[in-house]
Amino acid sequence: MTNNTALQLARALNLPSRQASLQRDPSVSHFWNSNRKLLEDAWVEWEIENKGNLTLPDETLLDPKLRNAINDAWENPEKESAVADLWEEIIPGVYVTQFFDVARLADFRNYLEATVNSQIPRRAPYGIQLNRYGVMLDTRSEGHLAPPQFQAFYNDMMNLYLRPIARLLLGTYGYNSQTFGFSIQYDPDKDRDLRAHTDASAATLNININLPDEDFTGSQVEFHDVTTRKIVQAVFEPGKAIIHRGSVPHATHPIISGQRSNLVVWLYGEHMQIPRGGGGQIAMVILEIPRQLLTPQTT
């Protein structure tokens, strides 16, 4: 009798239904937790099997200007201002920059596509309206994307880049020890939009990973300044990122054509601590924004 490998056993698993996942049925967590070691072993086998066939993600995925500025600041903290200068503040607590190198996006997307085609079960983020077609990124999440090389890249991104940027721009000291990362996709026939809400995070980083020829229309993200009552719209472009305080209300307009793919990471403190005192569980706070605030003002 031939012993099946972890990769073969993982591919043969029967996944819980989407309905059970949305209802938070205890059997769903039991499935992922009881198979965690098997799935992690399967990802190790998959990575070995694909060695040499894929370009692994690393820090060169970052835009060269941003990467160099951050690395210089690690060497000399007096150069931190050069990092801040690369971010445009569009309203208080919301910043935009070129985060990923457009020339490296195709390699990254090919890698992510290969993980999808691996047939290794992954748990789509649950309880979040827009993310039913996504994947979890953190090791703390059930059914996460667990190839060792990807996790090494993800952890470097958090420790060397995202946390320092959030502290520099948003002052998240003491509120950035934990992360919640996931991927999302907007599509006119699937998840189209998201109503106004705040995030259960101290800081949220949202990075577009569309390729230059993957055009879409609609899907603007609008941010609400509750002090001035202004609304500013941002349109994602390949490799472009927005970082903002989780407490800033924001919404996504319906996507009209094409697809928009993004990676999203939330930072927060131990036990879901966030500066505004929220916590308890990972969730989005849906807001009832006054109608007059839904009409963008000229800025």
Coordinates of C-alpha atoms in Angstrom, one line a residue:
M1 CA 0.0 0.0 0.0
T2 CA 1.3 3.4 -1.0
N3 CA 1.4 6.0 1.8
N4 CA -0.3 9.3 0.6
T5 CA 1.7 12.5 1.0
A6 CA 0.5 15.4 3.0
L7 CA -0.2 17.2 -0.3
Q8 CA -2.4 14.4 -1.5
L9 CA -4.2 14.1 1.7
A10 CA -4.8 17.8 1.9
R11 CA -6.2 17.9 -1.6
A12 CA -8.6 15.1 -0.7
L13 CA -10.2 16.9 2.2
N14 CA -13.9 17.8 2.1
L15 CA -14.3 21.4 3.0
P16 CA -17.0 22.8 5.2
S17 CA -19.8 24.6 3.4
R18 CA -19.8 28.3 2.9
Q19 CA -23.1 28.5 4.8
A20 CA -21.5 26.7 7.8
S21 CA -18.6 29.1 7.7
L22 CA -20.8 32.2 7.6
Q23 CA -22.9 30.9 10.5
R24 CA -19.7 30.3 12.5
D25 CA -20.7 26.7 13.0
P26 CA -18.2 25.1 15.6
S27 CA -17.6 22.3 13.1
V28 CA -15.8 24.7 10.8
S29 CA -13.2 25.8 13.3
H30 CA -12.8 22.1 14.3
F31 CA -12.1 21.2 10.7
W32 CA -9.4 23.9 10.2
N33 CA -7.8 23.4 13.6
S34 CA -7.7 19.6 13.4
N35 CA -6.2 19.7 9.9
R36 CA -3.8 22.6 10.6
K37 CA -0.6 20.5 10.8
L38 CA -1.6 18.5 7.6
L39 CA -2.2 21.7 5.7
E40 CA 1.1 23.3 6.8
D41 CA 2.9 20.1 5.8
A42 CA 1.1 20.2 2.4
W43 CA 2.3 23.8 1.8
V44 CA 5.9 22.7 2.6
E45 CA 5.6 19.9 0.0
W46 CA 4.0 22.3 -2.5
E47 CA 6.8 24.8 -2.1
I48 CA 9.5 22.1 -2.6
E49 CA 7.5 20.8 -5.6
N50 CA 7.5 24.2 -7.2
K51 CA 11.0 25.2 -6.3
G52 CA 12.6 26.9 -9.4
N53 CA 9.2 27.4 -11.1
L54 CA 8.1 30.5 -9.3
T55 CA 9.7 33.8 -8.4
L56 CA 9.2 34.0 -4.6
P57 CA 8.0 37.3 -3.1
D58 CA 10.6 39.4 -1.3
E59 CA 11.4 43.0 -0.4
T60 CA 12.1 43.8 -4.0
L61 CA 8.4 43.8 -4.6
L62 CA 8.3 47.2 -2.8
D63 CA 8.6 50.3 -4.9
P64 CA 12.4 51.2 -5.0
K65 CA 12.0 54.7 -3.7
L66 CA 10.0 53.5 -0.7
R67 CA 12.2 50.5 0.0
N68 CA 15.4 52.6 -0.2
A69 CA 14.0 55.3 2.0
I70 CA 12.9 52.9 4.7
N71 CA 16.2 50.9 4.6
D72 CA 18.1 54.2 4.9
A73 CA 15.9 55.2 7.9
W74 CA 16.7 51.9 9.6
E75 CA 20.4 52.8 9.3
N76 CA 19.9 56.4 10.3
P77 CA 16.6 57.3 12.1
E78 CA 17.2 61.0 11.3
K79 CA 16.2 60.1 7.7
E80 CA 12.7 59.1 8.6
S81 CA 11.3 62.3 7.1
A82 CA 12.3 61.0 3.6
V83 CA 9.9 58.1 4.2
A84 CA 7.0 60.4 5.3
D85 CA 7.7 62.6 2.2
L86 CA 6.7 59.8 -0.1
W87 CA 3.2 59.6 1.3
E88 CA 0.5 62.2 0.4
E89 CA -2.0 62.9 3.1
I90 CA -5.4 63.3 1.4
I91 CA -7.4 63.9 4.6
P92 CA -6.2 63.7 8.2
G93 CA -5.2 60.1 9.0
V94 CA -5.3 58.9 5.4
Y95 CA -2.1 58.6 3.3
V96 CA -1.4 57.4 -0.3
T97 CA 1.8 56.3 -2.0
Q98 CA 3.2 53.9 -4.6
F99 CA 3.9 50.8 -2.5
F100 CA 4.6 47.9 -4.8
D101 CA 6.9 48.1 -7.9
V102 CA 4.7 47.8 -10.9
A103 CA 7.5 45.9 -12.7
R104 CA 7.4 43.1 -10.0
L105 CA 3.6 42.7 -9.8
A106 CA 3.4 40.1 -12.5
D107 CA 5.7 37.8 -10.7
F108 CA 3.8 38.3 -7.5
R109 CA 0.4 37.7 -9.2
N110 CA 1.8 34.5 -10.8
Y111 CA 2.9 33.3 -7.4
L112 CA -0.5 34.0 -5.9
E113 CA -2.2 32.3 -8.8
A114 CA -0.1 29.2 -8.3
T115 CA -1.2 29.0 -4.7
V116 CA -4.8 29.1 -5.9
N117 CA -4.1 26.3 -8.3
S118 CA -2.4 24.2 -5.7
Q119 CA -5.8 22.7 -4.6
I120 CA -4.7 23.0 -1.0
P121 CA -7.8 24.1 1.0
R122 CA -7.7 27.6 2.4
R123 CA -10.3 29.4 4.5
A124 CA -11.8 32.4 2.9
P125 CA -12.1 35.3 5.3
Y126 CA -15.5 35.1 6.9
G127 CA -17.8 37.7 8.5
I128 CA -16.5 40.3 6.1
Q129 CA -18.9 41.2 3.3
L130 CA -16.4 41.8 0.5
N131 CA -13.9 39.0 1.2
R132 CA -15.7 35.8 0.3
Y133 CA -13.2 35.2 -2.6
G134 CA -10.1 36.1 -0.6
V135 CA -7.6 34.2 1.6
M136 CA -6.3 34.7 5.1
L137 CA -2.6 35.6 5.4
D138 CA -1.7 35.4 9.2
T139 CA -0.6 32.3 10.9
R140 CA -3.0 33.1 13.7
S141 CA -5.9 32.6 11.2
E142 CA -7.5 29.3 10.4
G143 CA -6.8 27.9 6.9
H144 CA -4.2 30.7 6.2
L145 CA -1.8 30.8 3.2
A146 CA 1.0 28.9 4.8
P147 CA 3.9 28.4 2.3
P148 CA 7.0 29.0 4.5
Q149 CA 8.6 31.4 2.0
F150 CA 5.4 33.4 1.7
Q151 CA 5.1 33.7 5.5
A152 CA 8.8 34.8 5.7
F153 CA 8.0 37.6 3.2
Y154 CA 4.8 38.5 5.0
N155 CA 6.5 38.8 8.4
D156 CA 9.3 40.9 6.9
M157 CA 6.7 43.2 5.4
M158 CA 5.0 43.6 8.7
N159 CA 8.1 44.1 10.9
L160 CA 10.4 46.0 8.6
Y161 CA 7.9 48.2 6.7
L162 CA 4.3 48.3 7.7
R163 CA 4.7 48.7 11.5
P164 CA 7.4 51.4 11.2
I165 CA 5.3 53.3 8.6
A166 CA 2.2 53.1 10.7
R167 CA 4.1 54.4 13.7
L168 CA 5.7 57.2 11.7
L169 CA 2.5 58.4 10.0
L170 CA -0.3 57.5 12.4
G171 CA 1.5 57.2 15.8
T172 CA 0.3 53.6 16.4
Y173 CA 2.8 53.0 19.2
G174 CA 1.5 50.2 21.5
Y175 CA -1.3 49.3 19.0
N176 CA 0.6 47.4 16.3
S177 CA 1.6 44.1 17.9
Q178 CA -1.0 42.0 16.1
T179 CA -2.1 41.8 12.4
F180 CA -5.1 40.6 10.5
G181 CA -4.2 40.2 6.8
F182 CA -6.4 39.0 3.9
S183 CA -6.9 39.4 0.1
I184 CA -10.0 40.8 -1.5
Q185 CA -11.5 41.1 -5.0
Y186 CA -14.2 43.3 -6.4
D187 CA -16.1 42.0 -9.4
P188 CA -19.4 43.2 -10.9
D189 CA -20.8 39.7 -10.8
K190 CA -19.5 38.9 -7.3
D191 CA -18.7 41.4 -4.5
R192 CA -19.4 44.8 -6.0
D193 CA -19.1 47.4 -3.2
L194 CA -19.0 48.1 0.5
R195 CA -21.0 50.5 2.5
A196 CA -19.5 53.1 4.8
H197 CA -17.7 51.6 7.8
T198 CA -14.7 51.8 10.1
D199 CA -12.2 49.0 10.7
A200 CA -11.5 47.3 14.0
S201 CA -7.8 48.3 13.6
A202 CA -5.4 51.0 14.7
A203 CA -4.2 51.2 11.1
T204 CA -5.2 49.6 7.8
L205 CA -3.0 49.2 4.8
N206 CA -4.8 48.5 1.5
I207 CA -2.5 47.7 -1.5
N208 CA -3.8 47.2 -5.1
I209 CA -2.2 44.3 -6.9
N210 CA -3.9 44.8 -10.3
L211 CA -1.5 44.5 -13.3
P212 CA -1.2 47.6 -15.6
D213 CA -3.4 46.0 -18.2
E214 CA -6.1 45.0 -15.8
D215 CA -8.4 48.0 -16.1
F216 CA -11.5 48.5 -14.1
T217 CA -14.1 51.2 -13.8
G218 CA -15.9 52.4 -10.6
S219 CA -14.7 51.0 -7.2
Q220 CA -13.5 54.3 -5.9
V221 CA -12.8 54.4 -2.2
E222 CA -14.2 57.4 -0.4
F223 CA -12.9 58.6 3.0
H224 CA -15.0 60.8 5.4
D225 CA -13.4 63.5 7.5
V226 CA -15.9 63.7 10.4
T227 CA -14.4 67.0 11.5
T228 CA -14.6 69.0 8.3
R229 CA -17.4 66.8 6.8
K230 CA -15.4 66.5 3.6
I231 CA -15.3 63.4 1.5
V232 CA -12.3 62.6 -0.6
Q233 CA -12.3 59.8 -3.2
A234 CA -9.2 57.7 -4.1
V235 CA -8.9 55.5 -7.1
F236 CA -6.5 52.5 -6.9
E237 CA -3.8 52.0 -9.5
P238 CA -1.4 49.1 -9.8
G239 CA 0.8 48.9 -6.7
K240 CA -0.8 51.9 -5.1
A241 CA -1.5 51.8 -1.4
I242 CA -3.6 53.6 1.1
I243 CA -2.8 53.6 4.8
H244 CA -5.3 55.1 7.3
R245 CA -6.5 55.0 10.8
G246 CA -9.1 52.3 11.2
S247 CA -11.4 54.9 12.8
V248 CA -11.7 56.9 9.6
P249 CA -15.0 56.1 8.0
H250 CA -14.7 54.8 4.4
A251 CA -16.8 53.2 1.7
T252 CA -16.2 51.5 -1.7
H253 CA -18.3 52.5 -4.7
P254 CA -19.7 49.8 -6.9
I255 CA -17.3 48.4 -9.4
I256 CA -18.8 48.7 -12.9
S257 CA -16.4 46.7 -15.1
G258 CA -13.2 44.6 -14.7
Q259 CA -11.9 43.4 -11.4
R260 CA -10.0 45.0 -8.6
S261 CA -7.7 42.9 -6.4
N262 CA -6.1 44.1 -3.2
L263 CA -4.2 42.9 -0.2
V264 CA -5.4 44.4 3.2
V265 CA -3.6 44.3 6.5
W266 CA -5.0 45.6 9.8
L267 CA -2.7 46.5 12.8
Y268 CA -4.0 46.4 16.3
G269 CA -2.7 45.7 19.8
E270 CA -3.0 42.8 22.2
H271 CA -6.5 41.5 22.8
M272 CA -7.8 43.7 19.9
Q273 CA -6.7 47.0 21.5
I274 CA -7.2 50.0 19.2
P275 CA -6.7 53.7 20.1
R276 CA -10.4 54.5 20.2
G277 CA -11.0 51.8 22.7
G278 CA -12.8 49.3 20.6
G279 CA -12.1 45.6 20.6
G280 CA -13.5 42.2 21.4
Q281 CA -13.4 40.6 18.0
I282 CA -12.3 41.3 14.5
A283 CA -15.2 43.0 12.8
M284 CA -16.1 46.0 10.7
V285 CA -18.3 48.7 12.2
I286 CA -21.0 49.6 9.6
L287 CA -21.9 53.3 9.8
E288 CA -25.0 55.1 9.0
I289 CA -23.5 58.2 7.3
P290 CA -25.8 61.2 7.0
R291 CA -27.0 61.5 3.4
Q292 CA -25.4 64.9 3.0
L293 CA -22.0 63.3 3.7
L294 CA -22.4 60.9 0.8
T295 CA -22.0 63.7 -1.7
P296 CA -18.3 64.3 -2.3
Q297 CA -17.2 67.8 -1.7
T298 CA -14.6 69.5 -3.9
T299 CA -11.1 69.5 -2.3

